[in-house]
Short mmCIF file of C-alpha atoms and ligand atoms in Angstrom, two decimals:
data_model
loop_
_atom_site.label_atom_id
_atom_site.label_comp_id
_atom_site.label_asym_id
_atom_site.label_seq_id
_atom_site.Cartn_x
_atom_site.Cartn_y
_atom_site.Cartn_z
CA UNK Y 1 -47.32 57.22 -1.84
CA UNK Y 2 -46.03 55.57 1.17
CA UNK Y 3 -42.18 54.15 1.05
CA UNK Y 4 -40.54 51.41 3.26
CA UNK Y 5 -37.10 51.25 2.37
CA UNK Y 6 -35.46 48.05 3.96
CA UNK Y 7 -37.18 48.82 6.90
CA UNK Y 8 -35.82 46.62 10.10
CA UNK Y 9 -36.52 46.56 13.53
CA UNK Y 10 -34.66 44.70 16.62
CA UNK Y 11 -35.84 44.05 20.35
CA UNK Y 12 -32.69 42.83 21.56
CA UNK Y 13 -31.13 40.84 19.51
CA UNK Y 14 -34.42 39.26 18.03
CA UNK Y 15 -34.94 40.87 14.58
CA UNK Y 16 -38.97 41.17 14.16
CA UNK Y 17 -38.83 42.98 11.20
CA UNK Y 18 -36.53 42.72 8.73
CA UNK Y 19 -35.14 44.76 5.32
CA UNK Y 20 -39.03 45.74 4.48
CA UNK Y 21 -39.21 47.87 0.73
CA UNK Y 22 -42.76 48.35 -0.11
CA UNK Y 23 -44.27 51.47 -2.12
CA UNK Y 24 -47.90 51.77 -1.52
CA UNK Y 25 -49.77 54.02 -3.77
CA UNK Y 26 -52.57 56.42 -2.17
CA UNK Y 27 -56.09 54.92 -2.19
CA UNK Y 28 -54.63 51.31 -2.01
CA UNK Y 29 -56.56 48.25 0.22
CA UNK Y 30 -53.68 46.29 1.78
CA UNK Y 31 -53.77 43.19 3.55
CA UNK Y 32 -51.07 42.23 5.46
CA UNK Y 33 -50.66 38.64 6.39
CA UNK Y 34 -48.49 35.91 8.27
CA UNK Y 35 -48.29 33.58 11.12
CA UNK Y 36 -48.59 34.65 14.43
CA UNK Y 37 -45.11 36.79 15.27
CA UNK Y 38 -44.05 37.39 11.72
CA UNK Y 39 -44.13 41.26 12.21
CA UNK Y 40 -47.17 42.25 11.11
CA UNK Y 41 -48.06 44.47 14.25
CA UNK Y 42 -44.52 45.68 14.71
CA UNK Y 43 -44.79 47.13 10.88
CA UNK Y 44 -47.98 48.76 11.19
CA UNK Y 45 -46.58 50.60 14.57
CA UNK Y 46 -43.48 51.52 12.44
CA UNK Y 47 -45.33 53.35 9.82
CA UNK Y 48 -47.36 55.70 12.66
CA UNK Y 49 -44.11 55.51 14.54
CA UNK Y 50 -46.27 53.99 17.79
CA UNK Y 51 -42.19 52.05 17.87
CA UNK Y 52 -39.18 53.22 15.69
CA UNK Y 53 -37.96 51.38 13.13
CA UNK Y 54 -33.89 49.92 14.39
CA UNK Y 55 -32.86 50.81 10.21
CA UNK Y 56 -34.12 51.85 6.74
CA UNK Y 57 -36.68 54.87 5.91
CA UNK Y 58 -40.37 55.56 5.94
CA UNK Y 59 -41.37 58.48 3.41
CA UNK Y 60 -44.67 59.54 2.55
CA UNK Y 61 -45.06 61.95 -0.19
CA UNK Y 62 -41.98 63.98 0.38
CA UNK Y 63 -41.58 63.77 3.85
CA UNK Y 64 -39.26 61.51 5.92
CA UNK Y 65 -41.37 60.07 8.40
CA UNK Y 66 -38.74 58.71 10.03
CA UNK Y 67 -37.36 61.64 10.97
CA UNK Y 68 -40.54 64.03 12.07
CA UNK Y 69 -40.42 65.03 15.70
CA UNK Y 70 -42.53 66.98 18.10
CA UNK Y 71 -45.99 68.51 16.20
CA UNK Y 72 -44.77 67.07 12.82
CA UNK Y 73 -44.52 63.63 14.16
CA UNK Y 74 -48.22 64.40 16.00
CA UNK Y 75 -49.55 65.84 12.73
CA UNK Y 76 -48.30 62.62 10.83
CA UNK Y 77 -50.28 59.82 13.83
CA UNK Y 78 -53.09 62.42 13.06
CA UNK Y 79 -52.53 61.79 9.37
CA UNK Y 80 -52.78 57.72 9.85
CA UNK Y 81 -55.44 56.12 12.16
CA UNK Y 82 -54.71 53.38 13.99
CA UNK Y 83 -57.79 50.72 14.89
CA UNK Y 84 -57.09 47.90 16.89
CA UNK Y 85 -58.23 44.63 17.88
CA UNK Y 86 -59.43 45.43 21.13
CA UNK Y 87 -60.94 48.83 19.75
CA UNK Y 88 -59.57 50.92 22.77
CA UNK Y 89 -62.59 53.25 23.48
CA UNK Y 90 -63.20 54.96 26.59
CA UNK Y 91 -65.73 52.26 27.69
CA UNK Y 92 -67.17 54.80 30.51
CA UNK Y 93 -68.07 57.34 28.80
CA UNK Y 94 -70.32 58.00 25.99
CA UNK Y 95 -70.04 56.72 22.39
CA UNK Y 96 -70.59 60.37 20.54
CA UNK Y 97 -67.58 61.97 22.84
CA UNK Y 98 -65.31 58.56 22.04
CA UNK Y 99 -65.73 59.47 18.69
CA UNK Y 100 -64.73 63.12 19.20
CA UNK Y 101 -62.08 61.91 20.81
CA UNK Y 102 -60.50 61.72 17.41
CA UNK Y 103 -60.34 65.45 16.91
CA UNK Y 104 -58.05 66.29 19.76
CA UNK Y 105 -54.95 66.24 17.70
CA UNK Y 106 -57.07 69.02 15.31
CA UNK Y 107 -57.47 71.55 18.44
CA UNK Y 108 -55.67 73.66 20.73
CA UNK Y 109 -54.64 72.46 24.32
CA UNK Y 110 -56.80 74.86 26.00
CA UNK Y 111 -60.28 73.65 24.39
CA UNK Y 112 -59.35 69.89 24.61
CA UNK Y 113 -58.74 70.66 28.27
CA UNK Y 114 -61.71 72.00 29.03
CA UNK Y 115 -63.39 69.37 26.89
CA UNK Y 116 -65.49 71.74 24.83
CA UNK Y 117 -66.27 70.84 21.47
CA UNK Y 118 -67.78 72.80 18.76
CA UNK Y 119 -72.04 72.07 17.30
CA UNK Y 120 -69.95 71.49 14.48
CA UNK Y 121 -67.79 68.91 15.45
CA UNK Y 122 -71.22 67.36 17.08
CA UNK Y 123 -72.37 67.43 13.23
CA UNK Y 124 -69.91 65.68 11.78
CA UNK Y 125 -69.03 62.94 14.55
CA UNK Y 126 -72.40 62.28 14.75
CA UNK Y 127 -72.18 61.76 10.53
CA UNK Y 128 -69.63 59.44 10.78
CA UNK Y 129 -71.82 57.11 13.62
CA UNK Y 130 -74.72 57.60 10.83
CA UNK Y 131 -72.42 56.61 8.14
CA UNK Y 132 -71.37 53.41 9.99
CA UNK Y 133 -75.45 52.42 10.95
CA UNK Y 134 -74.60 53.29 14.42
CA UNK Y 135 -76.01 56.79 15.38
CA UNK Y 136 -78.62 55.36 17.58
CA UNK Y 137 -75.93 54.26 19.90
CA UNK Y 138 -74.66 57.99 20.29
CA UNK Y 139 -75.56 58.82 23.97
CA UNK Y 140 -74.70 55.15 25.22
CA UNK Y 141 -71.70 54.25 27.44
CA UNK Y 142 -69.12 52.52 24.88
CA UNK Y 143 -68.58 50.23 27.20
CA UNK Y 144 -72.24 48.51 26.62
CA UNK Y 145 -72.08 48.06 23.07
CA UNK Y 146 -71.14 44.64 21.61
CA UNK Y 147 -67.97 44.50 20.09
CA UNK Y 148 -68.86 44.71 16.43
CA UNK Y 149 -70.80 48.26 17.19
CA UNK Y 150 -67.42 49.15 18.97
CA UNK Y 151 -65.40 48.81 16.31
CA UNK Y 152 -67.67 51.04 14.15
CA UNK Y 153 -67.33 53.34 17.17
CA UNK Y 154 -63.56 53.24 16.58
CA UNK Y 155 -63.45 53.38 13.08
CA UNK Y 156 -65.73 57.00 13.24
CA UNK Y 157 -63.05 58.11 15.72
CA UNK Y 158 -60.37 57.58 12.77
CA UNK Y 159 -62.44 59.40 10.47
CA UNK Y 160 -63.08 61.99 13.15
CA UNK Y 161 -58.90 62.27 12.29
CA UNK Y 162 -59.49 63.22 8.78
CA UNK Y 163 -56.46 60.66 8.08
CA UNK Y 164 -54.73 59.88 4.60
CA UNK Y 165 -54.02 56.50 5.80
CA UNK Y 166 -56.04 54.06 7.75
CA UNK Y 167 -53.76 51.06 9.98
CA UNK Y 168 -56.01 48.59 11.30
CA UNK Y 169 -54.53 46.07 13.46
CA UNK Y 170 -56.71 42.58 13.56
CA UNK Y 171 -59.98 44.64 13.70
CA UNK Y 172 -61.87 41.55 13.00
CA UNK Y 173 -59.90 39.30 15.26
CA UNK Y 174 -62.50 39.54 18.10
CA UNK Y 175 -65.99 39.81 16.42
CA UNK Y 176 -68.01 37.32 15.25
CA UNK Y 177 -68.31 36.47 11.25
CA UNK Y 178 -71.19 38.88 10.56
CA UNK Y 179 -69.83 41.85 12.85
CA UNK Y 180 -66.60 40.94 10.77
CA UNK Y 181 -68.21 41.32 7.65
CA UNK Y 182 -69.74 44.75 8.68
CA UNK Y 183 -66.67 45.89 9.44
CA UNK Y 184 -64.50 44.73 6.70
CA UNK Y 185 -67.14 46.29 4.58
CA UNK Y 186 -67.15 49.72 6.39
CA UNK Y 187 -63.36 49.97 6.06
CA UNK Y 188 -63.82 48.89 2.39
CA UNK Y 189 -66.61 51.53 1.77
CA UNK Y 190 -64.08 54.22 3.56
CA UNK Y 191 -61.54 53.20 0.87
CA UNK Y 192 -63.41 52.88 -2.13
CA UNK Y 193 -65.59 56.26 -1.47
CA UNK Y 194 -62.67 58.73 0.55
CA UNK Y 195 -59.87 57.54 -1.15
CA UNK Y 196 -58.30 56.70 1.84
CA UNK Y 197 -54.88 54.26 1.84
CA UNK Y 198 -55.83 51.35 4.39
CA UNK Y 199 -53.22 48.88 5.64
CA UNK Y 200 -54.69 45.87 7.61
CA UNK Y 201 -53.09 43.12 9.25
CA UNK Y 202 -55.64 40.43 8.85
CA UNK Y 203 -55.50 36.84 10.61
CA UNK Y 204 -57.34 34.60 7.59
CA UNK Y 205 -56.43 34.27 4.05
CA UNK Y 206 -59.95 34.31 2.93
CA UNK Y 207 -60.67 37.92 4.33
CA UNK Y 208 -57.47 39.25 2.97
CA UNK Y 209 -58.38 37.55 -0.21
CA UNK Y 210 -62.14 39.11 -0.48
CA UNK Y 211 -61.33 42.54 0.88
CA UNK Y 212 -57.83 43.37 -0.48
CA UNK Y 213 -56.27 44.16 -3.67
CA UNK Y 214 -52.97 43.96 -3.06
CA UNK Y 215 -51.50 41.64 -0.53
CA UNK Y 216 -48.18 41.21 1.33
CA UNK Y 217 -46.89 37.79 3.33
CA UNK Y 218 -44.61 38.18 5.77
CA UNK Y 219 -42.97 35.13 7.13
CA UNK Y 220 -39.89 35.91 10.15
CA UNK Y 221 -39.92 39.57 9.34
CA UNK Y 222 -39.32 39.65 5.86
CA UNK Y 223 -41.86 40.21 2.85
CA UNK Y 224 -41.85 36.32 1.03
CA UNK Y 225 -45.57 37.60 -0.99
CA UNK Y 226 -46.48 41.09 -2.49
CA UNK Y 227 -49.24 40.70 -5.04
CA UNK Y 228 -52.78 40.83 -6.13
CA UNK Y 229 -54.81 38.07 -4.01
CA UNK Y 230 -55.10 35.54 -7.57
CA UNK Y 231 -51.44 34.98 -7.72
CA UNK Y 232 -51.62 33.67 -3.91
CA UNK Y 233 -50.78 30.21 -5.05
CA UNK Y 234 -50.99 27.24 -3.14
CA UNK Y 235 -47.39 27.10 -2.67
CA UNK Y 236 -46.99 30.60 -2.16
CA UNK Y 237 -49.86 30.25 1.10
CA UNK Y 238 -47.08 27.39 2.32
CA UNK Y 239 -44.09 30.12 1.62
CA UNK Y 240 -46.14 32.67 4.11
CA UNK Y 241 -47.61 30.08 6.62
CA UNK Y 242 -44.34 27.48 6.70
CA UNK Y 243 -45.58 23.86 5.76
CA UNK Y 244 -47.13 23.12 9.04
CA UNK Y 245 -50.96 21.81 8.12
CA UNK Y 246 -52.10 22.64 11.74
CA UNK Y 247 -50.88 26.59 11.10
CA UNK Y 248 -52.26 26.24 7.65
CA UNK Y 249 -55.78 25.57 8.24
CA UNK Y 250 -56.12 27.68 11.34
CA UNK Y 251 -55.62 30.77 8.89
CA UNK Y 252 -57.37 29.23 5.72
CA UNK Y 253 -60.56 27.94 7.17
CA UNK Y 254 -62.55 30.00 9.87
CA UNK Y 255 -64.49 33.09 8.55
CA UNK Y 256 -67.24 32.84 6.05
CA UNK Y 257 -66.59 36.38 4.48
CA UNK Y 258 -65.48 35.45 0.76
CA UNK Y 259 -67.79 38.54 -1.33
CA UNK Y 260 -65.18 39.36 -3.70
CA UNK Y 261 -64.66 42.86 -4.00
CA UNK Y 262 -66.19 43.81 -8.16
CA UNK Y 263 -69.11 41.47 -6.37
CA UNK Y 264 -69.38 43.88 -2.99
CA UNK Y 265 -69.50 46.51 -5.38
CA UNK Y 266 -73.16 45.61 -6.79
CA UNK Y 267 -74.39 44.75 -3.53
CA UNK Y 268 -76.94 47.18 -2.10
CA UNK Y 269 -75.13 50.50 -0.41
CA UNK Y 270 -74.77 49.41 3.28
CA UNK Y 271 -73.04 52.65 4.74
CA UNK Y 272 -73.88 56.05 3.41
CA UNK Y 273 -71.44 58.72 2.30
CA UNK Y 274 -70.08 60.87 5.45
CA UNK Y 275 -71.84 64.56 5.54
CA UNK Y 276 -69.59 67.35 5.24
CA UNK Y 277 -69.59 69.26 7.81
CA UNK Y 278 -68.87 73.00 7.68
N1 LIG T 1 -41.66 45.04 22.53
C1 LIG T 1 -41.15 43.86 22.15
N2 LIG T 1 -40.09 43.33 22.80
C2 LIG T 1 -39.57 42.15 22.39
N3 LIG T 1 -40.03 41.43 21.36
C3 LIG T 1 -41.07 41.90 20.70
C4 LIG T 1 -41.70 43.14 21.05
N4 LIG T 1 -42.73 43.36 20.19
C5 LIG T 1 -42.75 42.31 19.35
N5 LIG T 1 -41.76 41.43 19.64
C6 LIG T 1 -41.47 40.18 18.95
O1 LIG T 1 -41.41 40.43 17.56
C7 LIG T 1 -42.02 39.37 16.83
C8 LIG T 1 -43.08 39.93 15.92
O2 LIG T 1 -44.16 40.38 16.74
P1 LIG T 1 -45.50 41.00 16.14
O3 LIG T 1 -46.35 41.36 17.28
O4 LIG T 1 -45.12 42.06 15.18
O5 LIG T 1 -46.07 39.76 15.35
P2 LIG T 1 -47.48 39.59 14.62
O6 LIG T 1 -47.19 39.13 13.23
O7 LIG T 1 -48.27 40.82 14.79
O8 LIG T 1 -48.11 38.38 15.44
P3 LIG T 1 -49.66 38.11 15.83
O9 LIG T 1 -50.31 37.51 14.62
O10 LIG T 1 -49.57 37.12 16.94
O11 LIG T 1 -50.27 39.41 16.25
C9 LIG T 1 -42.53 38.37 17.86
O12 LIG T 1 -41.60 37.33 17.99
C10 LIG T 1 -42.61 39.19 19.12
O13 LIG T 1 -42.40 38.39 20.26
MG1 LIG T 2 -50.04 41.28 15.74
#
C-alpha cells in the first residue's frame, strides 16, 4: 500500500501540489489526470522522491518514504520505475545494454564501472525485449528505433529494476495512436500478470478511461476526482478540466484507444510472460 498524506509541494510561493491523501493498494492501475500544470508530474516525482514533497508523508508498506536517505532512498527509486515521455535511453548505444541499464542500482560499484554484466542478466534483459515484441531490435543503436519501440525499450529497463511500483509520466504523449495502444497495453499486461502497482499520468480521458481502474483528477494541485472511470460524470470531467470547451475537447477527443479493460482481457495474448531468469 502506498500512502499520501496531505502531501504539498511549493516552488516559491506557487503551490503545485497541494494537501494530496491517497492510499493506493498494491497491484492497482492508476490514471492520473488534469489540465496541463495541475501537478500531475510534480506528484509522480514526489512519490520516487526525483523532488521532495514542501509537507505531508509518503509511506509505503511500513516505511516512511519521506524520510529514506542514502542506499534506502536508492533502494526505494530502484523499487519504483520511472518511464517518461521522452523515454530517456542512451540513444548511442545499443538497445540490449539500455535495458541493462536498469540493473545498476542491483550491483556493486566496481562491476557497473567496469560495465560487466553477468550471461544471466543477458538472459533476462533480453526476456523482457521478447516479452515486449522487441528482441529483434537488441543489438541496434536506441537511438534508431521509432519512438513506440523506444518506449518498450524503456519499459524493459523498468522491469530490468524488478520494481513494486511502476510511474509513467505521459508515456503515450509522443507516439502515435497504435504505438500508444501497444504501449498502454504492455504496461497493462505488466500489471495484470506481475502484480505490479502502476501510476500514470495520462493526457486524454479516453485512455485513462480504457486502461485504468481507478482514476484521480487533479485540478490546481488538489485531488477534485478519485474513482472508478464510470462515475467520471460529465460534470465531474468539467470539475477536473475547468469549463473551458477548448481545454475540454483537447483532452476528450484525440486517441482512438477505447478497448475497455474485461474486453482487453479476451483479446488474443499480445506480450508473453517475462522468463525467469536464474
Ligand atoms: N521546478 C519548478 N519550479 C517552479 N515551478 C514549477 C517547477 N516544477 C513545476 N512547477 C509548476 O508547478 C505546476 C505544476 O507543474 P506540473 O509539471 O506538475 O504539471 P502537469 O500537471 O504535469 O502539467 P503537464 O500536463 O503540462 O505536464 C506548474 O504551474 C509548473 O509551472
Ligand atoms: Mg507533466
Amino acid at each position: 500500500m502506498l500512502k499520501l498524506e496531505n502531501v504539498s509541494r511549493r516552488f516559491a510561493t506557487f503551490t503545485a501540489v497541494n494537501g494530496v491523501t491517497l492510499s493506493i493498494p498494491a497491484g492497482q492501475m492508476v490514471g492520473v489526470i488534469g489540465r496541463s500544470g495541475a501537478g500531475k508530474s510534480t506528484l509522480l516525482r514526489m512519490l520516487n522522491r526525483l523532488i521532495d514533497p514542501s509537507g505531508g508523508r509518503i509511506g509505503f508498506g511500513e516505511t516512511d518514504v519521506t524520510a529514506l536517505r542514502g542506499a534506502k532512498l536508492r533502494r526505494w527509486q530502484r523499487d519504483c520505475a520511472m518511464i517518461f515521455q521522452q523515454f530517456n535511453l542512451v540513444p548511442r548505444i545499443d538497445v540490449l545494454t539500455n535495458v541493462l541499464l536498469g540493473r545498476l542500482n542491483h550491483r556493486n560499484t566496481v562491476l557497473n564501472l567496469l560495465g560487466i554484466f553477468s550471461d544471466e542478466e543477458r538472459v533476462k534483459a533480453l526476456a523482457a525485449l521478447d516479452r515486449l515484441g522487441i528482441a529483434q531490435t537488441a543489438l541496434q543503436m536506441a537511438g534508431t528505433l521509432s519512438g513506440g519501440q523506444q518506449q518498450r525499450v524503456a519499459i524493459a529497463r523498468a522491469l530490468m529494476q524488478e520494481p513494486k511500483v511502476i510511474l509513467a509520466d505521459e508515456p503515450i504523449a509522443s507516439l502515435d495512436p497504435l504505438n500508444a495502444e501497444i504501449v498502454m497495453d504492455a504496461l497493462r499486461d505488466i500489471n495484470e500478470k506481475e502484480g505490479i502497482t502502476v501510476i500514470t499520468n495520462l493526457h486524454t480521458l479516453d485512455t485513462a478511461r480504457a486502461y485504468c481502474e481507478r482514476i484521480v483528477g487533479l485540478a490546481a494541485g488538489e485531488v477534485v476526482f478519485d474513482g472508478a472511470p464510470e462515475a467520471l460524470t460529465s460534470d465531474v470531467v468539467r470539475r477536473i478540466y475547468g469549463a473551458d470547451d477548448k481545454a475540454l475537447s483537447e483532452h476528450i477527443t484525440s486517441t482512438s484507444i477505447s478497448r475497455p479493460r474485461a474486453e482487453a482481457a479476451q483479446a488474443p495474448q499480445r506480450f508473453r510472460p517475462v522468463l525467469e531468469a536464474g
